[in-house]
Amino acid sequence: MASLELDTPVQYVKGVGPSRAEQLARSGVRTVEDLLLYFPRRFNLRRQVQSIKTLRGDEPAATVAGVVRETNYKPFGRKPYFECGLDDGSGWVVAKWFHGGYLKDRIKSDMHLAISGKVSVYRETLQFINPRWEVIWDPAGTNLDADELLPVYPTCGPLPSGLIANLIKRILPEASRLFARWFDDEYLRRRDLPPRPAAIAAMHQPEDNAAWTLARRRLAYDEFILMQLGIALQRMRSVSRPAHPLAVSDEIDRRIRARFPFGLTAAQDRAVGEIAADLARPRPMNRLLQGDVGSGKTVVALYAALVAIAHRKQAAIMAPTEILARQHYSKVEQYLAKSRVRTALLVGAQRAAERADILEKLAAGRIDIVVGTHALLSEKVRFRSLAVTVVDEQHKFGVRQRSGFKAKGYAPHCLVMTATPIPRTLALTVFGDLDVSVIDEMPPGRGRTETRCIEKSRMPEVIEFVRGRLADGQQAYFVYPLVTDAGNSQLTAAQSAYEELSKDAFGEYTVGLIHGQMPTAEQQSAMNRFAAGEVRVLVASTVVEVGLDVPNANVMVVVNAERFGLAQLHQLRGRIGRGAENAVCILVAGSKNPIATERLRVLAETNDGFKIAEADLRLRGPGEFFGTRQHGLPELKIADLIEDYELLRIARRDAFAIVRADPDISAPEHLTLRAEMLKAYGGRVGLIAEG
Ligand code: ADP
Ligand code: MG
C-alpha cells in the first residue's frame, strides 16, 4: 500500500484484484489516479444520528445507528419480508424490508448499521419500513454526531456505489502525497481556490456543501486552464511569423466603400474597423467573423481582400463547396465590375489548361483575388504575395480547417467567416485562438420572418397556405431530413416528397428537387432555375442550408423539423426573409415527443441566433453541438461550459498571461503544469516532451 503511485494499476489497490479491476476499467478507471478522480455523482445527506430512545412514532426522516441483534426472514405470505432489530444502548427498533430476501446474506447479527427513513408504529413497536441502510465503515471512528454527506458514485458495471466509496476511502489519505500542487499559495489565494490535492479530497469527502462547491470550482478551473494553455500556445505559434502590415488609409477606405452599392450597416462598420486595426499590424490577423446568414459578411470579407489589393498584394477566398465558391465569385465579380482588380475562380472541376493558366498567373502575381474551394490549398497553388485569406466555413463550423495556404515568408492575415452563431463560451474554446467580430444586425429593408410550429396532421392546411402564397407569385422551399419515415426506401425523404408534391399538391406549378446526392452540376442547375423564378417550389434536403439567395422565396416548410438541430434550423430559416416581403417559416413536427416540440418552440420565440445557439448547446451538449469531437481540445469532465463561463474567462486570462511570460512553459514553477499539458495534449501543442 505504501508504494501506491498515481500510475499504479488499480488492481493493486487493496480490495480490488483482477476481476474488479476489469469492471472498473470498463468505466475508464485503470490507475490509482483514475480512481481518485472518479468523483461522486451526488451526495445523500445522512441526518444527524439520534438515539433510539428519542424516536417518536411519526418521524418523517430519522437516522439511528446501532448493532444488529437479530435478523428474521419471512419468505412466505402475501408480502415476504426481511427484518432486523437494532440496538444502540438506549433502546431497540425494528427495521423491516418488504421483498427484502436479497438482504438476508448482507445484513447479519453483530454488524454496525446506520438506517434512515420514516418511523412508524406497528403493534406498539417502533419500526422503520424499507429504510435506507448502510454498514458503518468504522463505528468507533465515524463521527455520528454531525450530519454527514454520503457520496453516491456512478456504479461501475456490477460494482455498487458503496463498494467504490470504500475503495476510494482507503486510498484517499494518500491524495496529498500523490497529487502535485500546480500553483503557489499566493496564486490560489488571489483566485479564492483551494490547493489541488485538498480539492480532490473534498470532492469525495466534503465537510459541507460549501466545501464541495469550492473543490469543484478548483477542478473546473484546472480543466479550463489546461485547455486555455493549449489555445494560448496555438495562438503564439500562429502569430510567430511576421505579416505584411496593411494600413488602411482614408483614401483606401473610401475607394473600397465606393465599390458597394449601399452604405455599410453599423455592425459591418464595426467589423471593418476591427479588421482594419488587425491588418495594420506586422502580425497576422486571426479573426473570426460571425453573423447570421444574410447579415452581410461577404461584403466585409471582400473589404479585407481589397485592402490587400490596395497594397499590391493578393487575396484568396475559400468556400466549403463548389456551389458556394461560385456564388462568392459572382458576387465578387459584380462588386468589382469595371475595376482593374483581376479575379479568378479555382475549383476542382476545371479543365487542366484553364487551371494551369490560373496557377501560372497566381504565381506571377497577375491575379489579385482568387475565389475557390479547398483546391486552393493544393501543393501546386503558389502565390506571389498572398497577404489576406478568407475562409468561409458556413455550416462546416467546428471541423476546423487550419488554413493551409502555401505562403512563403510572410504569413497571410486570416479571416474565418461562419454563419453559425457561436455561443460566447464556445468562442473562447473551440475558436479560442481567434479574435471575434460579430455582425448582429441585418441590412435594412428586410421583411420579418414569422415562425410557426405545427403538427404533421395539419399538413393539408400547410399545403393550402403555400398554394395561396404561390398564387400571389411567391416561391417556397420544402425541406426534408435525409432519411424517410419508412426508413427502408431507397429514395431520400426529399425525393419521395418531390414525387408526391409535384403530382398532386402543386401539380400546376413547376416543382424542383435538390439534394446532396445529385451531381454538383445538377444541383447548380436546380438552384439556377429556382433563382430565376422558373421553378416555384423547391423540394430540398439540407443543401439549401448554404448558398441559396432567392429574395422572392419567402415561405419555407421544414418537414420533421424535430430531426434537425436548432442551429441548423435557424440557418435554414435564414434562406427566407431576404427580400422586403414578410416571410413565414413553418416547422412541421413529425413526432409528438414533447421534448422535441419544446425544442422547436425556441425557434418560434426568437430570431436571435446567439440565443438559439446557446439553447442548442444546453440541450445537446458541446460534443453533439459540433457533431464531431475533432476540435482537439481535452474533454471537460467537471467544468460546464455554460454554467462556469466566468471561471472560464478567469482561466483564459491566466493561461494567456502564463504563456506570455513563459512561452514554452518551462520555468521551474510551471513544471507540474507542463507535465499536465503533455498528458492532456501529447505532442499536439508542440511542447517538447523531454523536460
Ligand atoms: P452573408 O454572407 O452574411 O450571408 P451577404 O454578404 O451574402 O451575407 O449579404 C446578403 C445580402 O445583403 C446580399 O445580397 C448583399 O448584397 C446585401 N447586403 C449586404 N450588406 C448590405 C448593406 N449594408 N446594405 C444593404 N444590403 C446589404
Ligand atoms: Mg454568405
XYZ file of C-alpha atoms and ligand atoms in Angstrom:
719
model
C 0.000 0.000 0.000
C 2.787 2.389 0.837
C 4.135 2.003 -2.661
C 0.987 3.231 -4.440
C 1.712 5.816 -7.110
C -0.696 7.635 -9.393
C 0.079 5.328 -12.286
C -0.156 2.116 -10.256
C -2.770 -0.146 -11.863
C -5.966 -0.063 -9.833
C -5.719 -3.826 -9.434
C -3.106 -3.326 -6.710
C -5.384 -1.231 -4.548
C -6.417 -3.305 -1.545
C -9.839 -4.803 -2.179
C -9.697 -4.674 -5.965
C -7.975 -7.639 -7.614
C -8.149 -8.698 -11.269
C -11.877 -9.147 -11.798
C -12.918 -5.895 -10.123
C -10.065 -4.173 -11.947
C -11.623 -5.304 -15.188
C -15.025 -3.982 -14.166
C -13.507 -0.661 -13.152
C -11.607 -0.450 -16.427
C -14.884 -0.552 -18.275
C -15.728 2.783 -16.667
C -12.336 4.152 -17.586
C -10.754 3.568 -14.167
C -7.377 1.907 -14.761
C -4.971 3.534 -12.350
C -4.885 4.886 -8.830
C -5.126 8.348 -10.324
C -8.261 7.427 -12.281
C -9.821 6.067 -9.117
C -9.034 9.173 -7.104
C -10.505 11.280 -9.888
C -13.667 9.174 -10.029
C -15.986 11.564 -8.265
C -19.392 11.077 -6.665
C -22.373 11.954 -8.781
C -24.197 13.395 -5.797
C -24.396 13.120 -2.032
C -27.067 11.849 0.240
C -27.359 13.791 3.405
C -27.363 11.471 6.359
C -29.330 13.192 9.006
C -27.807 13.588 12.368
C -27.992 10.286 14.158
C -30.293 10.316 17.144
C -30.551 7.852 19.952
C -33.310 5.310 19.606
C -34.990 6.254 22.858
C -35.705 9.735 21.459
C -37.583 8.387 18.419
C -41.226 9.213 18.179
C -43.755 7.234 16.234
C -44.365 9.762 13.488
C -40.973 10.993 12.306
C -40.762 11.532 8.567
C -36.980 11.146 8.429
C -34.821 9.854 11.214
C -31.449 8.201 11.359
C -30.238 5.818 14.014
C -27.149 3.656 14.310
C -26.531 0.551 16.330
C -25.698 -3.116 16.415
C -27.800 -5.704 14.644
C -29.140 -8.017 17.369
C -31.394 -10.338 15.484
C -32.466 -10.993 11.901
C -35.538 -12.688 10.569
C -36.585 -13.627 7.048
C -40.214 -14.480 6.201
C -40.189 -15.707 2.613
C -43.861 -16.719 2.523
C -47.125 -14.942 2.862
C -48.645 -12.170 0.839
C -45.771 -9.806 1.408
C -42.489 -11.589 2.161
C -40.125 -9.505 4.254
C -36.777 -9.363 5.970
C -36.347 -7.642 9.324
C -33.731 -6.987 11.924
C -33.589 -5.465 15.370
C -31.183 -2.623 16.021
C -29.816 -1.774 19.470
C -27.914 1.409 20.240
C -27.721 1.015 24.003
C -30.574 3.454 24.582
C -33.296 1.299 23.054
C -34.474 -1.025 20.345
C -36.043 -0.516 16.986
C -37.138 -2.820 14.181
C -36.177 -2.288 10.565
C -38.307 -4.095 8.022
C -37.863 -4.505 4.273
C -40.701 -5.962 2.235
C -39.483 -8.285 -0.506
C -36.144 -7.992 1.308
C -34.880 -11.511 0.612
C -31.798 -10.093 -1.032
C -30.760 -8.694 2.353
C -30.581 -11.943 4.264
C -26.981 -12.569 3.224
C -25.950 -8.961 3.603
C -27.274 -7.864 6.958
C -26.034 -10.135 9.750
C -26.112 -10.128 13.513
C -23.426 -8.048 15.239
C -22.955 -5.758 12.265
C -22.875 -1.994 12.812
C -25.611 -0.413 10.782
C -26.994 3.042 10.232
C -30.536 3.261 8.920
C -32.643 6.194 7.954
C -36.168 6.681 6.821
C -39.686 7.186 8.067
C -40.583 5.878 11.502
C -43.931 4.308 12.242
C -45.562 2.238 14.941
C -46.857 -1.260 14.391
C -48.418 -3.254 17.240
C -46.884 -0.856 19.727
C -43.385 -1.366 18.341
C -41.393 1.381 16.652
C -40.225 0.422 13.231
C -38.592 1.677 10.060
C -40.197 0.406 6.833
C -37.872 -0.017 3.873
C -35.281 2.356 5.304
C -32.053 3.249 3.556
C -29.251 1.400 5.256
C -25.511 1.417 5.323
C -22.874 -0.653 7.015
C -20.970 1.786 9.141
C -17.431 1.937 7.987
C -15.786 2.249 11.332
C -18.256 2.688 14.176
C -15.612 3.886 16.587
C -14.159 6.429 14.218
C -17.304 7.634 12.495
C -18.494 10.937 13.742
C -22.131 10.196 14.167
C -22.820 13.441 15.939
C -22.848 15.527 12.800
C -24.820 15.420 9.582
C -22.761 13.508 7.100
C -22.640 13.703 3.338
C -22.652 10.224 1.907
C -21.092 10.086 -1.552
C -23.038 8.334 -4.273
C -20.721 7.144 -7.039
C -21.740 6.226 -10.530
C -21.772 2.431 -10.472
C -19.099 0.565 -12.438
C -20.967 -2.299 -14.050
C -21.910 -4.574 -11.166
C -19.804 -2.654 -8.622
C -22.147 -0.657 -6.404
C -21.536 2.852 -5.206
C -20.834 1.713 -1.655
C -18.015 -0.573 -2.703
C -16.415 2.131 -4.800
C -16.769 4.509 -1.873
C -14.854 2.110 0.354
C -12.060 1.618 -2.173
C -11.613 5.331 -2.511
C -11.835 5.919 1.186
C -8.910 3.564 1.643
C -6.581 5.425 -0.683
C -7.836 8.939 -0.157
C -5.352 9.697 2.649
C -2.638 9.267 0.025
C -4.039 12.042 -2.144
C -1.988 14.834 -0.633
C 1.204 12.826 -1.098
C 0.357 11.695 -4.636
C -1.062 14.783 -6.280
C 1.270 17.632 -7.057
C 0.326 21.230 -6.479
C 0.026 23.247 -9.655
C 0.199 26.748 -8.252
C 1.670 28.523 -5.239
C -0.354 29.791 -2.298
C -0.388 33.390 -3.392
C -1.740 32.490 -6.830
C -4.512 30.410 -5.278
C -5.351 32.928 -2.598
C -5.937 35.635 -5.155
C -8.366 33.439 -7.040
C -10.007 32.005 -3.965
C -9.125 28.450 -4.929
C -8.052 25.579 -2.645
C -4.896 23.537 -3.404
C -5.499 20.732 -5.882
C -4.842 17.771 -3.536
C -7.217 19.215 -0.944
C -9.819 19.852 -3.619
C -9.621 16.261 -4.812
C -10.106 15.009 -1.254
C -13.029 17.354 -0.705
C -14.721 16.161 -3.862
C -15.063 12.774 -2.162
C -15.493 13.799 1.447
C -16.546 17.409 1.729
C -17.106 18.975 5.123
C -20.254 20.505 3.787
C -21.850 21.818 0.631
C -19.739 24.939 0.512
C -16.522 22.920 0.685
C -17.668 20.750 -2.182
C -18.592 23.743 -4.303
C -15.183 25.238 -3.748
C -13.442 21.976 -4.588
C -15.429 21.583 -7.756
C -14.612 25.124 -8.744
C -10.926 24.377 -8.358
C -11.053 21.260 -10.520
C -13.127 23.019 -13.151
C -10.536 25.771 -13.168
C -7.826 23.174 -13.739
C -9.637 21.758 -16.750
C -10.124 25.204 -18.166
C -6.554 26.273 -17.624
C -5.151 23.247 -19.438
C -7.477 23.914 -22.314
C -6.669 27.592 -22.447
C -2.936 26.979 -22.176
C -3.239 24.779 -25.259
C -5.134 27.532 -27.037
C -2.663 30.193 -25.938
C 0.250 28.128 -27.246
C -1.524 27.641 -30.560
C -2.154 31.343 -30.727
C 1.518 32.124 -30.040
C 2.580 29.874 -32.854
C 0.134 31.329 -35.326
C 1.460 34.845 -34.777
C 5.112 33.917 -34.585
C 5.684 34.658 -38.268
C 5.606 38.274 -39.374
C 2.873 39.519 -41.693
C 2.770 42.418 -44.101
C 1.306 45.388 -42.265
C -1.545 46.672 -44.427
C -2.539 50.071 -43.145
C -5.952 51.314 -44.248
C -5.671 54.976 -45.144
C -8.772 57.146 -45.538
C -8.179 57.054 -49.255
C -8.098 53.261 -49.353
C -11.185 53.049 -47.147
C -13.067 55.479 -49.385
C -12.135 53.655 -52.570
C -13.183 50.287 -51.201
C -16.532 51.513 -49.899
C -17.270 53.113 -53.234
C -17.382 49.599 -54.678
C -20.510 48.707 -52.728
C -23.913 49.908 -53.923
C -25.002 50.577 -50.322
C -23.635 52.023 -47.131
C -22.423 49.537 -44.544
C -24.571 48.811 -41.506
C -23.257 49.894 -38.117
C -22.357 46.282 -37.349
C -20.467 45.912 -40.614
C -18.652 49.167 -39.876
C -17.564 47.863 -36.512
C -16.265 44.626 -38.006
C -14.441 46.501 -40.740
C -12.831 48.744 -38.116
C -11.614 45.741 -36.123
C -10.256 44.079 -39.225
C -8.509 47.264 -40.374
C -6.790 47.546 -36.994
C -5.580 43.927 -37.270
C -4.337 44.362 -40.813
C -2.255 47.384 -39.882
C -0.089 45.298 -37.558
C 3.024 43.370 -38.610
C 1.496 40.206 -37.046
C -1.019 38.048 -38.875
C -4.674 38.710 -38.186
C -6.560 35.698 -36.814
C -10.140 36.774 -36.700
C -13.484 35.034 -36.729
C -16.311 36.926 -38.358
C -19.687 35.660 -37.289
C -23.113 36.776 -38.287
C -26.381 35.238 -39.337
C -26.939 34.228 -42.893
C -27.657 37.357 -44.890
C -26.132 39.746 -42.370
C -23.586 40.863 -44.937
C -20.371 39.048 -44.087
C -19.288 38.664 -47.688
C -19.028 42.401 -48.096
C -16.849 42.665 -45.014
C -14.636 39.834 -46.222
C -14.290 41.494 -49.573
C -13.275 44.689 -47.815
C -10.391 42.816 -46.173
C -9.387 41.311 -49.524
C -9.406 44.709 -51.198
C -7.113 46.151 -48.557
C -4.523 43.599 -49.688
C -5.047 44.604 -53.302
C -4.629 48.278 -52.397
C -1.185 47.303 -51.117
C -0.465 45.421 -54.353
C -0.735 42.060 -52.653
C -3.009 39.088 -53.301
C -6.071 37.738 -51.505
C -7.756 34.333 -51.512
C -11.335 33.492 -50.544
C -12.105 29.858 -49.817
C -15.593 28.343 -49.562
C -16.585 24.857 -48.349
C -18.373 23.801 -51.540
C -18.083 24.481 -55.210
C -21.546 25.974 -55.338
C -20.713 28.457 -52.644
C -17.394 29.273 -54.251
C -19.173 30.054 -57.499
C -21.669 32.201 -55.686
C -18.975 34.162 -53.878
C -17.179 34.561 -57.138
C -20.170 36.010 -58.928
C -20.683 38.462 -56.031
C -17.047 39.486 -56.240
C -17.292 39.978 -59.980
C -20.445 42.005 -59.520
C -18.895 44.361 -56.950
C -15.659 44.673 -58.895
C -17.174 45.123 -62.347
C -15.366 47.915 -64.178
C -12.466 47.860 -61.732
C -8.957 46.811 -62.612
C -8.884 44.102 -59.966
C -8.047 40.785 -61.625
C -10.087 37.886 -60.298
C -10.209 34.134 -60.886
C -12.200 31.121 -59.765
C -10.392 27.928 -58.850
C -12.440 24.792 -58.228
C -11.785 21.072 -58.535
C -13.786 20.552 -61.692
C -11.890 22.789 -64.084
C -10.173 21.838 -67.309
C -6.448 21.229 -66.980
C -5.469 24.024 -69.338
C -7.646 26.579 -67.599
C -6.284 25.505 -64.271
C -2.667 25.655 -65.392
C -3.272 29.166 -66.635
C -4.703 30.285 -63.295
C -1.850 28.675 -61.360
C 0.703 30.423 -63.513
C -0.954 33.803 -63.110
C -1.265 33.380 -59.342
C 2.440 32.593 -59.080
C 3.330 35.540 -61.279
C 1.072 37.916 -59.347
C -1.204 38.517 -62.316
C -4.332 37.539 -60.392
C -5.289 39.703 -57.425
C -8.217 37.853 -55.876
C -8.798 34.159 -56.263
C -12.000 32.546 -55.055
C -12.179 28.791 -54.737
C -12.728 25.597 -52.826
C -10.113 23.681 -50.867
C -8.500 23.201 -54.295
C -6.776 26.416 -53.246
C -4.819 24.504 -50.642
C -3.197 22.173 -53.129
C 0.586 21.942 -53.220
C 0.537 23.280 -56.752
C -1.060 26.583 -55.844
C 1.672 29.189 -55.322
C 1.084 32.830 -54.700
C 3.402 35.655 -55.492
C 2.387 37.690 -52.464
C -0.609 36.345 -50.585
C -1.472 38.796 -47.818
C -5.138 38.134 -46.899
C -7.044 34.862 -46.770
C -10.747 34.471 -46.091
C -12.110 31.081 -45.126
C -15.876 30.762 -45.268
C -16.802 27.867 -43.024
C -20.544 28.396 -43.171
C -22.131 25.363 -41.568
C -18.939 23.367 -41.527
C -18.254 25.092 -38.296
C -16.385 23.021 -35.762
C -14.441 20.994 -38.238
C -11.603 23.397 -38.160
C -9.685 23.570 -41.310
C -6.420 25.127 -40.264
C -5.898 27.440 -43.144
C -3.152 25.683 -45.020
C -2.395 28.286 -47.642
C 1.068 27.921 -49.046
C 2.637 31.286 -48.487
C 6.356 31.667 -48.251
C 7.997 34.136 -45.933
C 5.349 36.437 -44.551
C 2.227 34.879 -43.075
C -1.094 35.998 -44.561
C -3.736 37.694 -42.450
C -6.596 35.291 -41.935
C -10.324 35.909 -41.596
C -12.656 32.994 -40.866
C -16.358 33.509 -41.566
C -19.112 31.497 -40.021
C -22.870 31.792 -40.241
C -23.336 29.595 -37.205
C -23.844 31.795 -34.202
C -21.350 30.611 -31.680
C -22.280 30.818 -28.021
C -19.844 33.132 -26.301
C -18.491 30.276 -24.255
C -17.537 28.271 -27.324
C -15.991 31.327 -28.884
C -13.493 31.134 -26.034
C -12.852 27.450 -26.506
C -13.118 25.974 -29.955
C -12.371 29.299 -31.565
C -10.363 30.438 -28.593
C -7.270 31.256 -30.587
C -9.181 33.722 -32.741
C -10.391 37.238 -32.111
C -14.075 37.575 -32.772
C -16.108 40.147 -34.669
C -19.856 39.873 -34.676
C -22.357 41.237 -37.180
C -25.539 41.359 -35.162
C -27.705 43.456 -37.411
C -29.377 42.821 -40.738
C -29.063 45.173 -43.692
C -32.065 47.486 -43.929
C -35.150 46.776 -45.983
C -35.694 43.188 -44.947
C -39.123 41.825 -44.139
C -39.832 39.997 -40.904
C -39.781 36.234 -40.615
C -42.535 34.626 -38.603
C -42.045 31.048 -37.424
C -44.843 28.620 -36.579
C -44.689 25.114 -35.160
C -47.460 22.707 -36.063
C -48.183 19.018 -36.022
C -47.923 16.840 -39.070
C -51.629 16.045 -39.058
C -52.203 19.612 -40.209
C -50.154 19.208 -43.353
C -53.195 19.756 -45.645
C -53.645 23.251 -44.175
C -49.976 23.944 -44.787
C -50.303 22.942 -48.415
C -53.357 25.202 -48.779
C -51.455 28.098 -47.243
C -48.484 27.609 -49.540
C -50.771 27.413 -52.570
C -52.130 30.806 -51.591
C -48.644 32.273 -51.473
C -47.765 30.727 -54.816
C -50.879 32.250 -56.328
C -49.521 35.621 -55.150
C -46.424 34.976 -57.221
C -44.118 33.886 -54.419
C -41.820 30.864 -54.203
C -41.456 28.258 -51.498
C -38.995 25.773 -50.078
C -39.957 22.359 -48.738
C -37.089 20.966 -46.693
C -36.771 17.329 -45.615
C -34.317 15.470 -43.413
C -32.136 12.867 -45.060
C -33.980 9.704 -44.147
C -37.552 8.785 -44.895
C -40.196 7.957 -42.347
C -40.366 4.433 -43.655
C -36.629 4.180 -43.387
C -36.466 1.273 -45.845
C -36.949 3.210 -49.032
C -34.110 3.669 -51.484
C -35.242 7.221 -52.002
C -34.347 10.071 -49.714
C -37.230 11.827 -47.997
C -36.813 14.763 -50.366
C -37.026 12.509 -53.417
C -40.237 10.794 -52.404
C -41.816 14.069 -51.312
C -40.865 15.551 -54.650
C -42.733 12.829 -56.480
C -45.875 13.421 -54.444
C -45.866 17.201 -54.287
C -45.146 17.687 -57.969
C -48.037 15.399 -58.907
C -50.794 16.400 -56.531
C -50.471 19.402 -54.266
C -48.579 21.646 -56.662
C -49.491 19.952 -59.942
C -49.982 23.227 -61.795
C -46.585 24.667 -60.772
C -43.074 23.671 -61.700
C -41.533 21.841 -58.765
C -37.771 21.349 -58.482
C -35.652 18.930 -56.488
C -32.235 19.342 -54.971
C -30.320 17.038 -52.668
C -26.773 16.223 -51.765
C -26.502 13.006 -53.764
C -27.145 14.821 -57.027
C -24.111 15.776 -59.118
C -22.941 19.335 -58.491
C -23.923 20.439 -61.985
C -27.500 19.258 -61.447
C -27.655 20.953 -58.055
C -26.384 24.107 -59.659
C -28.973 23.981 -62.413
C -31.819 23.315 -59.945
C -30.698 26.340 -57.938
C -30.395 28.498 -61.008
C -33.884 27.595 -62.182
C -35.285 28.378 -58.748
C -33.362 31.650 -58.546
C -34.693 32.598 -61.993
C -38.255 32.014 -60.783
C -38.832 29.243 -63.299
C -39.156 26.674 -60.533
C -41.723 27.830 -57.981
C -41.412 25.159 -55.324
C -38.025 23.731 -54.411
C -38.044 20.424 -52.568
C -34.722 20.073 -50.847
C -32.585 18.224 -48.408
C -30.425 20.435 -46.244
C -28.188 21.529 -49.094
C -30.188 24.742 -49.228
C -28.754 25.497 -45.844
C -25.827 27.121 -47.538
C -25.646 29.315 -50.501
C -29.052 29.952 -51.938
C -30.059 33.585 -52.088
C -33.511 33.983 -53.593
C -35.290 37.104 -52.290
C -38.620 36.051 -53.832
C -38.768 32.814 -51.847
C -40.451 33.735 -48.616
C -42.108 30.561 -47.493
C -40.258 27.629 -46.012
C -41.794 24.414 -44.766
C -39.493 22.120 -42.810
C -40.927 18.627 -42.503
C -39.971 16.501 -39.499
C -38.266 19.554 -38.144
C -37.517 17.812 -34.855
C -34.801 15.844 -36.597
C -32.742 18.960 -37.194
C -30.562 20.768 -34.713
C -31.785 24.188 -33.621
C -28.783 25.974 -35.052
C -29.299 24.164 -38.311
C -32.982 25.115 -38.447
C -32.032 28.675 -37.751
C -29.654 28.613 -40.699
C -32.281 27.074 -42.914
C -34.709 29.778 -41.901
C -32.099 32.336 -42.918
C -32.768 31.356 -46.535
C -36.052 33.251 -46.425
C -36.811 36.817 -45.445
C -34.081 38.033 -47.755
C -36.399 40.375 -49.603
C -38.691 43.140 -48.474
C -41.685 40.799 -48.063
C -42.551 39.258 -44.722
C -41.620 35.615 -44.631
C -43.158 32.559 -42.995
C -41.301 29.521 -41.769
C -43.444 26.518 -40.834
C -41.838 23.837 -38.715
C -43.794 20.623 -39.043
C -43.198 18.309 -36.113
C -43.432 14.681 -37.128
C -43.411 13.325 -33.622
C -45.500 14.091 -30.578
C -42.477 13.839 -28.337
C -42.917 16.899 -26.090
C -39.193 17.496 -25.744
C -38.793 17.565 -29.480
C -41.596 20.073 -29.913
C -40.440 22.146 -26.956
C -37.121 22.491 -28.708
C -38.818 23.827 -31.813
C -40.665 26.410 -29.798
C -37.364 28.166 -29.081
C -37.225 28.987 -32.774
C -40.727 30.343 -32.865
C -39.892 32.620 -29.960
C -36.681 34.199 -31.126
C -34.750 35.138 -34.225
C -31.632 35.802 -32.209
C -29.058 33.310 -33.421
C -26.989 33.549 -30.274
C -29.889 32.709 -28.004
C -30.702 29.762 -30.213
C -27.134 28.568 -30.268
C -26.957 28.723 -26.507
C -30.217 26.819 -26.161
C -28.887 24.248 -28.594
C -25.705 23.891 -26.623
C -27.655 23.414 -23.405
C -29.927 20.833 -24.953
C -27.343 18.805 -26.765
C -24.010 19.413 -25.067
C -20.853 20.546 -26.832
C -19.947 17.230 -28.453
C -23.267 16.996 -30.265
C -23.322 20.672 -30.985
C -20.277 20.286 -33.140
C -21.373 16.955 -34.486
C -17.763 15.996 -34.089
C -15.108 15.612 -31.496
C -12.486 16.829 -33.860
C -11.960 20.108 -32.141
C -8.953 18.519 -30.456
C -9.479 20.055 -27.048
C -9.248 17.948 -23.910
C -12.584 16.665 -22.694
C -14.261 18.526 -19.861
C -15.415 16.187 -17.110
C -16.204 18.628 -14.367
C -16.390 22.078 -15.838
C -19.581 23.152 -17.558
C -19.094 25.470 -20.490
C -22.254 27.391 -19.800
C -22.523 27.417 -16.015
C -18.835 28.094 -15.461
C -18.458 30.841 -18.016
C -16.953 33.345 -15.562
C -14.413 30.805 -14.384
C -13.538 30.080 -17.991
C -12.756 33.741 -18.522
C -10.516 33.824 -15.487
C -8.671 30.697 -16.605
C -8.283 32.127 -20.073
C -6.813 35.346 -18.768
C -4.423 33.388 -16.532
C -3.373 30.992 -19.290
C -2.578 33.761 -21.720
C -0.564 35.555 -19.028
C 1.400 32.393 -18.271
C 2.230 31.805 -21.916
C 3.180 35.425 -22.438
C 5.632 35.248 -19.537
C 6.882 31.733 -20.198
C 6.243 30.875 -23.863
C 7.234 27.225 -23.684
C 6.021 26.640 -20.147
C 9.443 25.603 -18.958
C 10.020 27.828 -15.925
C 10.657 25.848 -12.704
C 7.365 26.999 -11.167
C 5.492 25.595 -14.171
C 6.968 22.095 -14.151
C 3.763 20.443 -12.985
C 1.627 22.402 -15.400
C 3.962 21.398 -18.178
C 3.662 17.721 -17.311
C -0.128 18.016 -17.153
C -0.177 19.773 -20.530
C 1.801 16.969 -22.098
C -0.564 14.460 -20.578
C -3.632 16.267 -21.894
C -2.415 17.132 -25.376
C 0.526 14.819 -26.100
C 2.607 16.341 -28.855
C -0.272 18.346 -30.264
C 0.693 21.636 -28.681
C 4.297 21.419 -29.720
C 5.842 21.275 -26.267
C 8.953 19.190 -26.289
C 8.127 16.146 -24.181
C 11.509 15.742 -22.585
C 11.681 18.190 -19.840
P -23.820 36.657 -45.599
O -22.551 36.323 -46.315
O -23.585 37.159 -44.219
O -24.812 35.576 -45.648
P -24.097 38.511 -47.714
O -22.823 39.229 -47.584
O -24.211 37.471 -48.753
O -24.487 37.876 -46.319
O -25.230 39.604 -47.841
C -26.577 39.243 -48.001
C -27.275 40.234 -48.898
O -27.351 41.504 -48.277
C -26.547 40.435 -50.194
O -27.499 40.453 -51.216
C -25.893 41.789 -50.032
O -25.785 42.435 -51.257
C -26.821 42.507 -49.101
N -26.147 43.485 -48.244
C -25.009 43.279 -47.543
N -24.688 44.367 -46.820
C -25.645 45.279 -47.046
C -25.876 46.633 -46.597
N -25.049 47.231 -45.744
N -26.975 47.270 -47.040
C -27.818 46.650 -47.906
N -27.653 45.412 -48.386
C -26.590 44.713 -47.964
Mg -22.520 34.463 -47.387
